[in-house]
Amino acid sequence: MQSRALEILVGFFVCIGVAAVFVLTFRVASLDSVGTGEGVYRVTAQFQNIGGLKPGSAVTMAGVRVGRVQDIVIDPDTFQARVTLALDGQYDAIPEDSSASILTAGLLGEQYIGLTPGGMLDPLKDGSEIMLTQSALVLENLIGQFLSNMASKQE
Amino acid sequence: MSLIGNLLAGLGRAQFFLLQILVALPATLLRPRLVIQQLYSVGVLSLIIIVISGSFVGMVLALQGYRTLIRFGAEESLGVFVALVIVRELGPVVTALLFAGRAGSAMAAEIGLMKATDQLSAMEMMATDPMKRVIAPRFLASVLAMPLLACIFSVMAIGIAGGHAIGVELLGVDDGAYWGQIRAAVEAQDVIDSLIKSTIFGIAIAWIAVYQGYHAAPTSEGVSRATTGTVVVSSLAVLALDFILTAFMFR
């Protein structure tokens, strides 16, 4: 074993190791066709309550994934959650009056955004806002409504 | 009675030996070439077994986790399941067990054979301290290599060929959900704990291996006993230490 080759191999090993430490620490950026690359346009939507939605969650239409949630912030004026959706460029004809609702996969599953197409001819473009939104169903609120309904029926 | 006496004497000798190693450690910094040589034999040569094992462990975890999670319709949480199990426990522990079997045993055998063939006493004759020249570089290289190997194992198991390959490519868990859930659930503290664990395991294995080799009986039987003892004792030490460390880190 040449000592130079040996040093190169050790350097390589240390590099891989340190890279692995970094990857673990910053938790592996998602390698994704829909992300921040080309052919992506961004629209925003405001929700009363996003439940467990996270950046990286799927955006679907009729069950097919058309994009991803890119970022979630609080709107300083309305105090609602402002969600930025990165939509795939090939779906460029989604009507402007489409509605977005936060749905749950399964009972305890991941939350995602479902788009329901509207009927207008103008499509959503980069920077436009989806006006019709439906918040996540929060289980506590549902149970509360159910209980108050029961109580009012009793009277 | 003599058994307990032997045990205590061995422990005392090992403690004293560790002190000698720590005293000899600064001298190795003057000769980094020796450490690089040892990093090659304990680190680079262990890479393949670590990478392959990491992939398989991740794949198995993904299959098993998916079967359970699908019952609750929570298969999107597969990433979290795999990532937490690997980062907190299996990464450091399995890496340490493999390291003990692959690098620790080799170290003990090598040092034991050096002793049996009087190489260590020859060094002393030539006024080079075998502690500084043989023991300390191996100890330091092992302590440096363990956390790196454990991280490589974890990355393989979670992302590259393990859980991700099975969960996302084969079972059809959504890619974004897989990573998104991992990001939400794994905290930086988990990774730091993982690094602390693997470093402590590295210290334990290196200490046991060089001690067993250095104190081996100078016969072929003694060398083989030192090798076996290294693997057995360090595996037990790793599992016991893992329990203690987990209990400390448990929140």
mmCIF file of C-alpha atoms in Angstrom:
data_model
loop_
_atom_site.group_PDB
_atom_site.id
_atom_site.type_symbol
_atom_site.label_atom_id
_atom_site.label_comp_id
_atom_site.label_asym_id
_atom_site.label_seq_id
_atom_site.Cartn_x
_atom_site.Cartn_y
_atom_site.Cartn_z
ATOM 1 C CA MET A 1 0.000 0.000 0.000
ATOM 2 C CA GLN A 2 1.522 3.268 -1.113
ATOM 3 C CA SER A 3 1.443 5.768 1.711
ATOM 4 C CA ARG A 4 0.030 8.458 -0.581
ATOM 5 C CA ALA A 5 -2.857 6.267 -1.733
ATOM 6 C CA LEU A 6 -3.472 5.360 1.890
ATOM 7 C CA GLU A 7 -3.663 9.016 2.894
ATOM 8 C CA ILE A 8 -6.074 9.731 0.040
ATOM 9 C CA LEU A 9 -8.324 6.870 1.127
ATOM 10 C CA VAL A 10 -8.301 8.051 4.742
ATOM 11 C CA GLY A 11 -9.108 11.597 3.611
ATOM 12 C CA PHE A 12 -11.962 10.206 1.530
ATOM 13 C CA PHE A 13 -13.278 8.266 4.534
ATOM 14 C CA VAL A 14 -13.164 11.317 6.799
ATOM 15 C CA CYS A 15 -14.922 13.403 4.124
ATOM 16 C CA ILE A 16 -17.729 10.836 3.794
ATOM 17 C CA GLY A 17 -18.046 10.645 7.555
ATOM 18 C CA VAL A 18 -18.235 14.393 8.040
ATOM 19 C CA ALA A 19 -20.690 14.659 5.145
ATOM 20 C CA ALA A 20 -22.847 12.023 6.853
ATOM 21 C CA VAL A 21 -22.763 14.039 10.079
ATOM 22 C CA PHE A 22 -23.926 17.116 8.177
ATOM 23 C CA VAL A 23 -26.612 15.203 6.323
ATOM 24 C CA LEU A 24 -27.942 13.869 9.625
ATOM 25 C CA THR A 25 -27.776 17.260 11.299
ATOM 26 C CA PHE A 26 -29.583 19.111 8.556
ATOM 27 C CA ARG A 27 -31.887 16.155 7.897
ATOM 28 C CA VAL A 28 -31.401 15.538 4.228
ATOM 29 C CA ALA A 29 -32.943 17.997 1.816
ATOM 30 C CA SER A 30 -35.674 16.252 -0.120
ATOM 31 C CA LEU A 31 -34.643 15.334 -3.672
ATOM 32 C CA ASP A 32 -37.777 16.218 -5.383
ATOM 33 C CA SER A 33 -39.091 16.829 -8.867
ATOM 34 C CA VAL A 34 -41.451 19.424 -7.438
ATOM 35 C CA GLY A 35 -39.380 21.767 -5.384
ATOM 36 C CA THR A 36 -37.575 24.968 -6.054
ATOM 37 C CA GLY A 37 -36.392 24.079 -9.549
ATOM 38 C CA GLU A 38 -37.508 25.155 -12.998
ATOM 39 C CA GLY A 39 -41.064 24.671 -14.195
ATOM 40 C CA VAL A 40 -42.563 25.468 -10.823
ATOM 41 C CA TYR A 41 -44.951 28.294 -10.053
ATOM 42 C CA ARG A 42 -46.043 29.463 -6.637
ATOM 43 C CA VAL A 43 -49.486 30.392 -5.406
ATOM 44 C CA THR A 44 -50.574 31.322 -1.895
ATOM 45 C CA ALA A 45 -53.620 30.407 0.157
ATOM 46 C CA GLN A 46 -54.781 31.544 3.575
ATOM 47 C CA PHE A 47 -56.215 29.142 6.099
ATOM 48 C CA GLN A 48 -57.882 29.664 9.475
ATOM 49 C CA ASN A 49 -56.163 26.587 10.827
ATOM 50 C CA ILE A 50 -53.648 24.334 9.109
ATOM 51 C CA GLY A 51 -53.672 21.504 11.655
ATOM 52 C CA GLY A 52 -50.569 19.427 11.139
ATOM 53 C CA LEU A 53 -49.605 20.661 7.674
ATOM 54 C CA LYS A 54 -45.833 21.012 7.207
ATOM 55 C CA PRO A 55 -43.513 22.338 4.518
ATOM 56 C CA GLY A 56 -42.998 19.400 2.145
ATOM 57 C CA SER A 57 -46.575 18.118 2.429
ATOM 58 C CA ALA A 58 -48.249 17.119 -0.826
ATOM 59 C CA VAL A 59 -50.703 19.204 -2.852
ATOM 60 C CA THR A 60 -53.083 17.006 -4.806
ATOM 61 C CA MET A 61 -55.877 17.387 -7.300
ATOM 62 C CA ALA A 62 -58.298 14.499 -7.684
ATOM 63 C CA GLY A 63 -55.793 12.491 -5.670
ATOM 64 C CA VAL A 64 -52.890 13.121 -8.035
ATOM 65 C CA ARG A 65 -49.954 15.068 -6.682
ATOM 66 C CA VAL A 66 -49.545 18.388 -8.451
ATOM 67 C CA GLY A 67 -47.168 20.139 -6.071
ATOM 68 C CA ARG A 68 -45.833 20.628 -2.578
ATOM 69 C CA VAL A 69 -46.286 22.987 0.332
ATOM 70 C CA GLN A 70 -43.238 25.208 0.278
ATOM 71 C CA ASP A 71 -43.554 27.413 3.265
ATOM 72 C CA ILE A 72 -45.994 28.416 6.004
ATOM 73 C CA VAL A 73 -46.059 31.790 7.746
ATOM 74 C CA ILE A 74 -48.539 33.839 9.752
ATOM 75 C CA ASP A 75 -50.069 36.718 7.797
ATOM 76 C CA PRO A 76 -49.391 39.819 9.911
ATOM 77 C CA ASP A 77 -52.727 41.479 9.028
ATOM 78 C CA THR A 78 -55.291 38.698 9.200
ATOM 79 C CA PHE A 79 -53.433 36.430 11.678
ATOM 80 C CA GLN A 80 -54.221 33.481 9.469
ATOM 81 C CA ALA A 81 -51.757 30.936 8.170
ATOM 82 C CA ARG A 82 -50.384 31.945 4.775
ATOM 83 C CA VAL A 83 -49.299 28.804 2.922
ATOM 84 C CA THR A 84 -47.139 28.973 -0.206
ATOM 85 C CA LEU A 85 -47.774 26.111 -2.641
ATOM 86 C CA ALA A 86 -45.191 25.193 -5.264
ATOM 87 C CA LEU A 87 -47.196 23.735 -8.168
ATOM 88 C CA ASP A 88 -45.700 21.730 -11.020
ATOM 89 C CA GLY A 89 -45.379 23.761 -14.212
ATOM 90 C CA GLN A 90 -47.087 21.105 -16.341
ATOM 91 C CA TYR A 91 -50.383 21.810 -14.533
ATOM 92 C CA ASP A 92 -50.693 25.385 -15.754
ATOM 93 C CA ALA A 93 -54.408 25.442 -16.457
ATOM 94 C CA ILE A 94 -55.855 25.167 -12.958
ATOM 95 C CA PRO A 95 -58.826 27.583 -12.822
ATOM 96 C CA GLU A 96 -58.390 30.682 -10.719
ATOM 97 C CA ASP A 97 -61.466 30.047 -8.589
ATOM 98 C CA SER A 98 -60.320 26.603 -7.505
ATOM 99 C CA SER A 99 -60.600 25.879 -3.804
ATOM 100 C CA ALA A 100 -57.990 24.407 -1.481
ATOM 101 C CA SER A 101 -58.846 22.289 1.517
ATOM 102 C CA ILE A 102 -56.619 20.614 4.075
ATOM 103 C CA LEU A 103 -57.324 16.893 4.179
ATOM 104 C CA THR A 104 -55.944 13.993 6.173
ATOM 105 C CA ALA A 105 -54.665 10.735 4.713
ATOM 106 C CA GLY A 106 -56.260 8.057 6.849
ATOM 107 C CA LEU A 107 -57.343 8.663 10.388
ATOM 108 C CA LEU A 108 -53.956 9.565 11.848
ATOM 109 C CA GLY A 109 -52.082 10.143 8.618
ATOM 110 C CA GLU A 110 -50.168 12.956 7.074
ATOM 111 C CA GLN A 111 -52.137 16.116 6.249
ATOM 112 C CA TYR A 112 -52.089 17.396 2.696
ATOM 113 C CA ILE A 113 -53.835 20.024 0.562
ATOM 114 C CA GLY A 114 -56.506 18.960 -1.912
ATOM 115 C CA LEU A 115 -57.378 21.313 -4.768
ATOM 116 C CA THR A 116 -60.892 21.270 -6.204
ATOM 117 C CA PRO A 117 -61.027 22.873 -9.664
ATOM 118 C CA GLY A 118 -63.406 25.753 -10.215
ATOM 119 C CA GLY A 119 -65.049 26.854 -13.454
ATOM 120 C CA MET A 120 -63.331 30.058 -14.493
ATOM 121 C CA LEU A 121 -61.297 30.281 -17.666
ATOM 122 C CA ASP A 122 -58.375 32.252 -16.191
ATOM 123 C CA PRO A 123 -55.753 29.906 -14.774
ATOM 124 C CA LEU A 124 -53.774 30.289 -11.568
ATOM 125 C CA LYS A 125 -50.459 32.035 -12.252
ATOM 126 C CA ASP A 126 -47.258 32.559 -10.313
ATOM 127 C CA GLY A 127 -48.060 34.741 -7.307
ATOM 128 C CA SER A 128 -51.842 34.482 -7.447
ATOM 129 C CA GLU A 129 -53.867 33.640 -4.368
ATOM 130 C CA ILE A 130 -56.434 30.888 -3.902
ATOM 131 C CA MET A 131 -59.410 32.606 -2.318
ATOM 132 C CA LEU A 132 -61.625 29.661 -1.410
ATOM 133 C CA THR A 133 -60.014 27.674 1.369
ATOM 134 C CA GLN A 134 -61.199 25.171 3.892
ATOM 135 C CA SER A 135 -59.240 24.661 7.109
ATOM 136 C CA ALA A 136 -58.113 21.424 8.617
ATOM 137 C CA LEU A 137 -60.684 19.571 10.674
ATOM 138 C CA VAL A 138 -59.564 19.793 14.259
ATOM 139 C CA LEU A 139 -60.807 16.826 16.204
ATOM 140 C CA GLU A 140 -61.430 18.755 19.437
ATOM 141 C CA ASN A 141 -63.649 21.269 17.643
ATOM 142 C CA LEU A 142 -65.595 18.464 15.966
ATOM 143 C CA ILE A 143 -66.205 16.736 19.280
ATOM 144 C CA GLY A 144 -67.194 20.061 20.844
ATOM 145 C CA GLN A 145 -69.742 20.704 18.079
ATOM 146 C CA PHE A 146 -71.085 17.200 18.406
ATOM 147 C CA LEU A 147 -71.505 17.541 22.155
ATOM 148 C CA SER A 148 -73.226 20.936 21.925
ATOM 149 C CA ASN A 149 -75.566 19.514 19.277
ATOM 150 C CA MET A 150 -76.463 16.653 21.581
ATOM 151 C CA ALA A 151 -77.068 19.093 24.411
ATOM 152 C CA SER A 152 -79.386 21.275 22.321
ATOM 153 C CA LYS A 153 -81.381 18.206 21.202
ATOM 154 C CA GLN A 154 -81.910 17.213 24.812
ATOM 155 C CA GLU A 155 -83.804 20.420 25.579
ATOM 156 C CA MET B 1 -12.809 -16.041 45.772
ATOM 157 C CA SER B 2 -9.785 -15.975 43.503
ATOM 158 C CA LEU B 3 -12.189 -15.337 40.606
ATOM 159 C CA ILE B 4 -13.347 -12.084 42.189
ATOM 160 C CA GLY B 5 -9.757 -11.232 42.992
ATOM 161 C CA ASN B 6 -8.748 -11.804 39.373
ATOM 162 C CA LEU B 7 -11.664 -9.728 38.134
ATOM 163 C CA LEU B 8 -10.792 -6.803 40.401
ATOM 164 C CA ALA B 9 -7.120 -7.056 39.503
ATOM 165 C CA GLY B 10 -8.001 -7.049 35.814
ATOM 166 C CA LEU B 11 -10.223 -3.993 36.260
ATOM 167 C CA GLY B 12 -7.477 -2.201 38.147
ATOM 168 C CA ARG B 13 -4.913 -3.049 35.486
ATOM 169 C CA ALA B 14 -7.286 -1.846 32.782
ATOM 170 C CA GLN B 15 -7.822 1.482 34.576
ATOM 171 C CA PHE B 16 -4.096 1.953 34.961
ATOM 172 C CA PHE B 17 -3.630 1.031 31.302
ATOM 173 C CA LEU B 18 -6.193 3.635 30.245
ATOM 174 C CA LEU B 19 -4.262 6.273 32.200
ATOM 175 C CA GLN B 20 -1.074 5.245 30.405
ATOM 176 C CA ILE B 21 -2.865 5.549 27.041
ATOM 177 C CA LEU B 22 -4.152 9.024 27.896
ATOM 178 C CA VAL B 23 -0.647 10.101 28.913
ATOM 179 C CA ALA B 24 0.718 8.744 25.613
ATOM 180 C CA LEU B 25 -2.009 10.375 23.472
ATOM 181 C CA PRO B 26 -0.394 13.839 23.050
ATOM 182 C CA ALA B 27 2.730 12.170 21.651
ATOM 183 C CA THR B 28 0.688 10.713 18.768
ATOM 184 C CA LEU B 29 -0.149 14.208 17.580
ATOM 185 C CA LEU B 30 3.526 14.622 16.751
ATOM 186 C CA ARG B 31 3.291 11.561 14.488
ATOM 187 C CA PRO B 32 -0.020 11.901 12.613
ATOM 188 C CA ARG B 33 1.179 9.389 10.007
ATOM 189 C CA LEU B 34 0.745 6.558 12.494
ATOM 190 C CA VAL B 35 -2.823 7.640 13.223
ATOM 191 C CA ILE B 36 -3.605 7.908 9.497
ATOM 192 C CA GLN B 37 -2.254 4.382 9.003
ATOM 193 C CA GLN B 38 -4.572 3.118 11.755
ATOM 194 C CA LEU B 39 -7.542 5.177 10.497
ATOM 195 C CA TYR B 40 -7.106 3.289 7.243
ATOM 196 C CA SER B 41 -7.191 -0.118 8.896
ATOM 197 C CA VAL B 42 -10.041 0.546 11.342
ATOM 198 C CA GLY B 43 -12.035 3.102 9.322
ATOM 199 C CA VAL B 44 -11.633 2.652 5.584
ATOM 200 C CA LEU B 45 -11.557 -1.130 5.784
ATOM 201 C CA SER B 46 -14.719 -1.170 7.927
ATOM 202 C CA LEU B 47 -16.617 1.043 5.463
ATOM 203 C CA ILE B 48 -17.992 -1.751 3.293
ATOM 204 C CA ILE B 49 -19.449 -3.835 6.104
ATOM 205 C CA ILE B 50 -20.963 -0.707 7.689
ATOM 206 C CA VAL B 51 -22.549 0.515 4.452
ATOM 207 C CA ILE B 52 -24.023 -2.876 3.566
ATOM 208 C CA SER B 53 -25.299 -3.558 7.085
ATOM 209 C CA GLY B 54 -26.800 -0.071 7.315
ATOM 210 C CA SER B 55 -28.720 -0.596 4.088
ATOM 211 C CA PHE B 56 -30.098 -3.945 5.156
ATOM 212 C CA VAL B 57 -31.069 -2.785 8.644
ATOM 213 C CA GLY B 58 -32.901 0.202 7.155
ATOM 214 C CA MET B 59 -34.712 -1.996 4.620
ATOM 215 C CA VAL B 60 -35.846 -4.480 7.264
ATOM 216 C CA LEU B 61 -37.043 -1.708 9.564
ATOM 217 C CA ALA B 62 -39.034 -0.161 6.728
ATOM 218 C CA LEU B 63 -40.723 -3.472 5.873
ATOM 219 C CA GLN B 64 -41.572 -4.252 9.495
ATOM 220 C CA GLY B 65 -42.669 -0.710 10.321
ATOM 221 C CA TYR B 66 -44.871 -0.512 7.251
ATOM 222 C CA ARG B 67 -46.753 -3.682 8.197
ATOM 223 C CA THR B 68 -47.646 -2.222 11.584
ATOM 224 C CA LEU B 69 -48.315 1.346 10.469
ATOM 225 C CA ILE B 70 -50.590 0.375 7.561
ATOM 226 C CA ARG B 71 -53.104 -0.967 10.095
ATOM 227 C CA PHE B 72 -53.601 2.543 11.407
ATOM 228 C CA GLY B 73 -53.424 4.164 7.996
ATOM 229 C CA ALA B 74 -50.308 5.921 9.233
ATOM 230 C CA GLU B 75 -47.836 4.569 6.692
ATOM 231 C CA GLU B 76 -46.744 8.152 6.002
ATOM 232 C CA SER B 77 -45.040 8.049 9.397
ATOM 233 C CA LEU B 78 -42.678 5.330 8.197
ATOM 234 C CA GLY B 79 -39.867 7.837 7.836
ATOM 235 C CA VAL B 80 -40.159 8.919 11.447
ATOM 236 C CA PHE B 81 -40.199 5.337 12.653
ATOM 237 C CA VAL B 82 -37.080 4.384 10.726
ATOM 238 C CA ALA B 83 -35.223 7.630 11.436
ATOM 239 C CA LEU B 84 -35.798 7.704 15.187
ATOM 240 C CA VAL B 85 -34.983 4.037 15.717
ATOM 241 C CA ILE B 86 -31.810 4.345 13.663
ATOM 242 C CA VAL B 87 -30.541 7.697 14.931
ATOM 243 C CA ARG B 88 -31.247 7.094 18.603
ATOM 244 C CA GLU B 89 -30.409 3.412 18.954
ATOM 245 C CA LEU B 90 -29.532 1.105 16.116
ATOM 246 C CA GLY B 91 -27.062 3.371 14.329
ATOM 247 C CA PRO B 92 -24.575 3.676 17.186
ATOM 248 C CA VAL B 93 -25.216 0.211 18.680
ATOM 249 C CA VAL B 94 -25.086 -1.935 15.535
ATOM 250 C CA THR B 95 -22.106 0.043 14.248
ATOM 251 C CA ALA B 96 -20.335 -0.529 17.574
ATOM 252 C CA LEU B 97 -21.038 -4.282 17.522
ATOM 253 C CA LEU B 98 -19.779 -4.572 13.945
ATOM 254 C CA PHE B 99 -16.788 -2.411 14.780
ATOM 255 C CA ALA B 100 -15.937 -4.626 17.749
ATOM 256 C CA GLY B 101 -16.095 -7.702 15.535
ATOM 257 C CA ARG B 102 -14.275 -6.186 12.589
ATOM 258 C CA ALA B 103 -11.728 -3.685 13.944
ATOM 259 C CA GLY B 104 -11.487 -4.461 17.668
ATOM 260 C CA SER B 105 -10.671 -8.136 17.177
ATOM 261 C CA ALA B 106 -8.071 -7.306 14.515
ATOM 262 C CA MET B 107 -6.414 -4.780 16.815
ATOM 263 C CA ALA B 108 -6.277 -7.217 19.731
ATOM 264 C CA ALA B 109 -4.864 -10.000 17.540
ATOM 265 C CA GLU B 110 -2.246 -7.710 16.018
ATOM 266 C CA ILE B 111 -1.042 -6.339 19.355
ATOM 267 C CA GLY B 112 -1.168 -9.780 20.949
ATOM 268 C CA LEU B 113 0.934 -11.213 18.151
ATOM 269 C CA MET B 114 3.392 -8.316 18.422
ATOM 270 C CA LYS B 115 3.759 -9.193 22.067
ATOM 271 C CA ALA B 116 4.061 -12.945 21.424
ATOM 272 C CA THR B 117 6.831 -12.361 18.870
ATOM 273 C CA ASP B 118 8.646 -9.992 21.262
ATOM 274 C CA GLN B 119 8.245 -6.979 18.971
ATOM 275 C CA LEU B 120 7.036 -4.845 21.850
ATOM 276 C CA SER B 121 10.044 -5.662 24.025
ATOM 277 C CA ALA B 122 12.317 -5.053 21.031
ATOM 278 C CA MET B 123 10.829 -1.573 20.728
ATOM 279 C CA GLU B 124 11.576 -0.915 24.373
ATOM 280 C CA MET B 125 15.165 -2.018 23.750
ATOM 281 C CA MET B 126 15.380 0.576 20.992
ATOM 282 C CA ALA B 127 14.060 3.205 23.418
ATOM 283 C CA THR B 128 10.779 3.714 21.602
ATOM 284 C CA ASP B 129 7.774 3.537 23.848
ATOM 285 C CA PRO B 130 5.289 0.955 22.481
ATOM 286 C CA MET B 131 2.519 2.881 24.272
ATOM 287 C CA LYS B 132 3.205 5.893 22.063
ATOM 288 C CA ARG B 133 4.120 4.003 18.927
ATOM 289 C CA VAL B 134 1.588 1.134 18.878
ATOM 290 C CA ILE B 135 -1.188 1.544 21.440
ATOM 291 C CA ALA B 136 -2.059 5.247 21.420
ATOM 292 C CA PRO B 137 -2.418 5.646 17.610
ATOM 293 C CA ARG B 138 -4.787 2.672 17.472
ATOM 294 C CA PHE B 139 -6.822 3.997 20.380
ATOM 295 C CA LEU B 140 -7.113 7.478 18.875
ATOM 296 C CA ALA B 141 -7.982 6.179 15.393
ATOM 297 C CA SER B 142 -10.780 4.000 16.789
ATOM 298 C CA VAL B 143 -12.252 6.852 18.819
ATOM 299 C CA LEU B 144 -12.193 9.095 15.731
ATOM 300 C CA ALA B 145 -13.570 6.462 13.350
ATOM 301 C CA MET B 146 -16.551 5.245 15.408
ATOM 302 C CA PRO B 147 -18.771 8.371 15.259
ATOM 303 C CA LEU B 148 -18.045 8.796 11.539
ATOM 304 C CA LEU B 149 -18.911 5.169 10.821
ATOM 305 C CA ALA B 150 -22.089 5.408 12.916
ATOM 306 C CA CYS B 151 -23.224 8.469 10.957
ATOM 307 C CA ILE B 152 -22.492 6.758 7.634
ATOM 308 C CA PHE B 153 -24.512 3.760 8.861
ATOM 309 C CA SER B 154 -27.432 6.002 9.840
ATOM 310 C CA VAL B 155 -27.472 7.902 6.552
ATOM 311 C CA MET B 156 -27.397 4.647 4.592
ATOM 312 C CA ALA B 157 -30.164 3.145 6.727
ATOM 313 C CA ILE B 158 -32.508 6.118 6.604
ATOM 314 C CA GLY B 159 -31.917 7.722 3.277
ATOM 315 C CA ILE B 160 -29.838 6.251 0.560
ATOM 316 C CA ALA B 161 -30.425 2.540 0.244
ATOM 317 C CA GLY B 162 -32.350 1.525 3.344
ATOM 318 C CA GLY B 163 -35.694 2.830 4.537
ATOM 319 C CA HIS B 164 -36.097 5.267 1.685
ATOM 320 C CA ALA B 165 -35.509 2.662 -0.998
ATOM 321 C CA ILE B 166 -38.077 0.279 0.484
ATOM 322 C CA GLY B 167 -40.583 2.795 1.834
ATOM 323 C CA VAL B 168 -40.707 5.279 -1.014
ATOM 324 C CA GLU B 169 -39.631 3.306 -4.074
ATOM 325 C CA LEU B 170 -41.187 -0.062 -3.258
ATOM 326 C CA LEU B 171 -44.124 0.537 -0.910
ATOM 327 C CA GLY B 172 -45.135 3.889 -2.332
ATOM 328 C CA VAL B 173 -44.963 6.146 0.718
ATOM 329 C CA ASP B 174 -44.991 9.747 -0.476
ATOM 330 C CA ASP B 175 -41.451 11.085 -0.762
ATOM 331 C CA GLY B 176 -42.269 14.516 0.643
ATOM 332 C CA ALA B 177 -44.210 13.044 3.540
ATOM 333 C CA TYR B 178 -41.310 10.706 4.300
ATOM 334 C CA TRP B 179 -38.763 13.502 4.584
ATOM 335 C CA GLY B 180 -41.190 16.069 5.957
ATOM 336 C CA GLN B 181 -42.172 13.834 8.851
ATOM 337 C CA ILE B 182 -38.513 13.027 9.534
ATOM 338 C CA ARG B 183 -37.655 16.717 9.625
ATOM 339 C CA ALA B 184 -40.529 17.400 11.982
ATOM 340 C CA ALA B 185 -39.720 14.557 14.353
ATOM 341 C CA VAL B 186 -35.930 14.235 14.501
ATOM 342 C CA GLU B 187 -34.305 17.018 16.471
ATOM 343 C CA ALA B 188 -30.701 18.179 16.411
ATOM 344 C CA GLN B 189 -30.446 16.863 19.970
ATOM 345 C CA ASP B 190 -31.090 13.319 18.704
ATOM 346 C CA VAL B 191 -28.144 13.582 16.312
ATOM 347 C CA ILE B 192 -25.920 15.016 19.060
ATOM 348 C CA ASP B 193 -26.931 12.166 21.395
ATOM 349 C CA SER B 194 -26.139 9.707 18.610
ATOM 350 C CA LEU B 195 -22.666 11.208 18.178
ATOM 351 C CA ILE B 196 -22.020 11.154 21.940
ATOM 352 C CA LYS B 197 -23.109 7.519 22.134
ATOM 353 C CA SER B 198 -20.956 6.364 19.249
ATOM 354 C CA THR B 199 -17.906 8.232 20.570
ATOM 355 C CA ILE B 200 -18.261 6.612 23.999
ATOM 356 C CA PHE B 201 -18.684 3.195 22.353
ATOM 357 C CA GLY B 202 -15.536 3.908 20.335
ATOM 358 C CA ILE B 203 -13.583 4.678 23.526
ATOM 359 C CA ALA B 204 -14.866 1.499 25.202
ATOM 360 C CA ILE B 205 -14.082 -0.805 22.257
ATOM 361 C CA ALA B 206 -10.637 0.687 21.659
ATOM 362 C CA TRP B 207 -9.769 0.479 25.341
ATOM 363 C CA ILE B 208 -10.880 -3.161 25.619
ATOM 364 C CA ALA B 209 -9.154 -4.196 22.388
ATOM 365 C CA VAL B 210 -5.754 -2.689 23.127
ATOM 366 C CA TYR B 211 -5.884 -3.884 26.736
ATOM 367 C CA GLN B 212 -6.707 -7.450 25.708
ATOM 368 C CA GLY B 213 -3.972 -7.447 23.082
ATOM 369 C CA TYR B 214 -1.349 -5.899 25.315
ATOM 370 C CA HIS B 215 -2.041 -8.242 28.204
ATOM 371 C CA ALA B 216 -2.434 -11.394 26.125
ATOM 372 C CA ALA B 217 -0.477 -14.468 27.097
ATOM 373 C CA PRO B 218 2.456 -14.655 24.631
ATOM 374 C CA THR B 219 1.260 -17.874 22.969
ATOM 375 C CA SER B 220 -0.972 -18.624 20.004
ATOM 376 C CA GLU B 221 -3.677 -19.634 22.464
ATOM 377 C CA GLY B 222 -3.282 -16.388 24.362
ATOM 378 C CA VAL B 223 -3.673 -14.345 21.189
ATOM 379 C CA SER B 224 -6.822 -16.215 20.206
ATOM 380 C CA ARG B 225 -8.216 -15.761 23.713
ATOM 381 C CA ALA B 226 -7.494 -12.037 23.558
ATOM 382 C CA THR B 227 -9.339 -11.785 20.226
ATOM 383 C CA THR B 228 -12.383 -13.663 21.504
ATOM 384 C CA GLY B 229 -12.350 -11.745 24.769
ATOM 385 C CA THR B 230 -12.291 -8.449 22.911
ATOM 386 C CA VAL B 231 -15.393 -9.248 20.902
ATOM 387 C CA VAL B 232 -17.328 -10.694 23.862
ATOM 388 C CA VAL B 233 -16.409 -8.060 26.428
ATOM 389 C CA SER B 234 -16.805 -5.086 24.118
ATOM 390 C CA SER B 235 -20.188 -6.306 22.810
ATOM 391 C CA LEU B 236 -21.440 -6.628 26.381
ATOM 392 C CA ALA B 237 -19.900 -3.292 27.321
ATOM 393 C CA VAL B 238 -21.567 -1.594 24.348
ATOM 394 C CA LEU B 239 -25.001 -2.977 25.234
ATOM 395 C CA ALA B 240 -24.652 -2.083 28.925
ATOM 396 C CA LEU B 241 -23.335 1.397 28.139
ATOM 397 C CA ASP B 242 -26.157 1.870 25.661
ATOM 398 C CA PHE B 243 -28.700 1.238 28.394
ATOM 399 C CA ILE B 244 -26.978 3.646 30.783
ATOM 400 C CA LEU B 245 -26.608 6.382 28.162
ATOM 401 C CA THR B 246 -30.199 5.957 26.952
ATOM 402 C CA ALA B 247 -31.431 6.231 30.532
ATOM 403 C CA PHE B 248 -29.466 9.476 30.883
ATOM 404 C CA MET B 249 -30.696 10.889 27.571
ATOM 405 C CA PHE B 250 -34.280 9.718 28.080
ATOM 406 C CA ARG B 251 -36.633 12.661 28.054
#
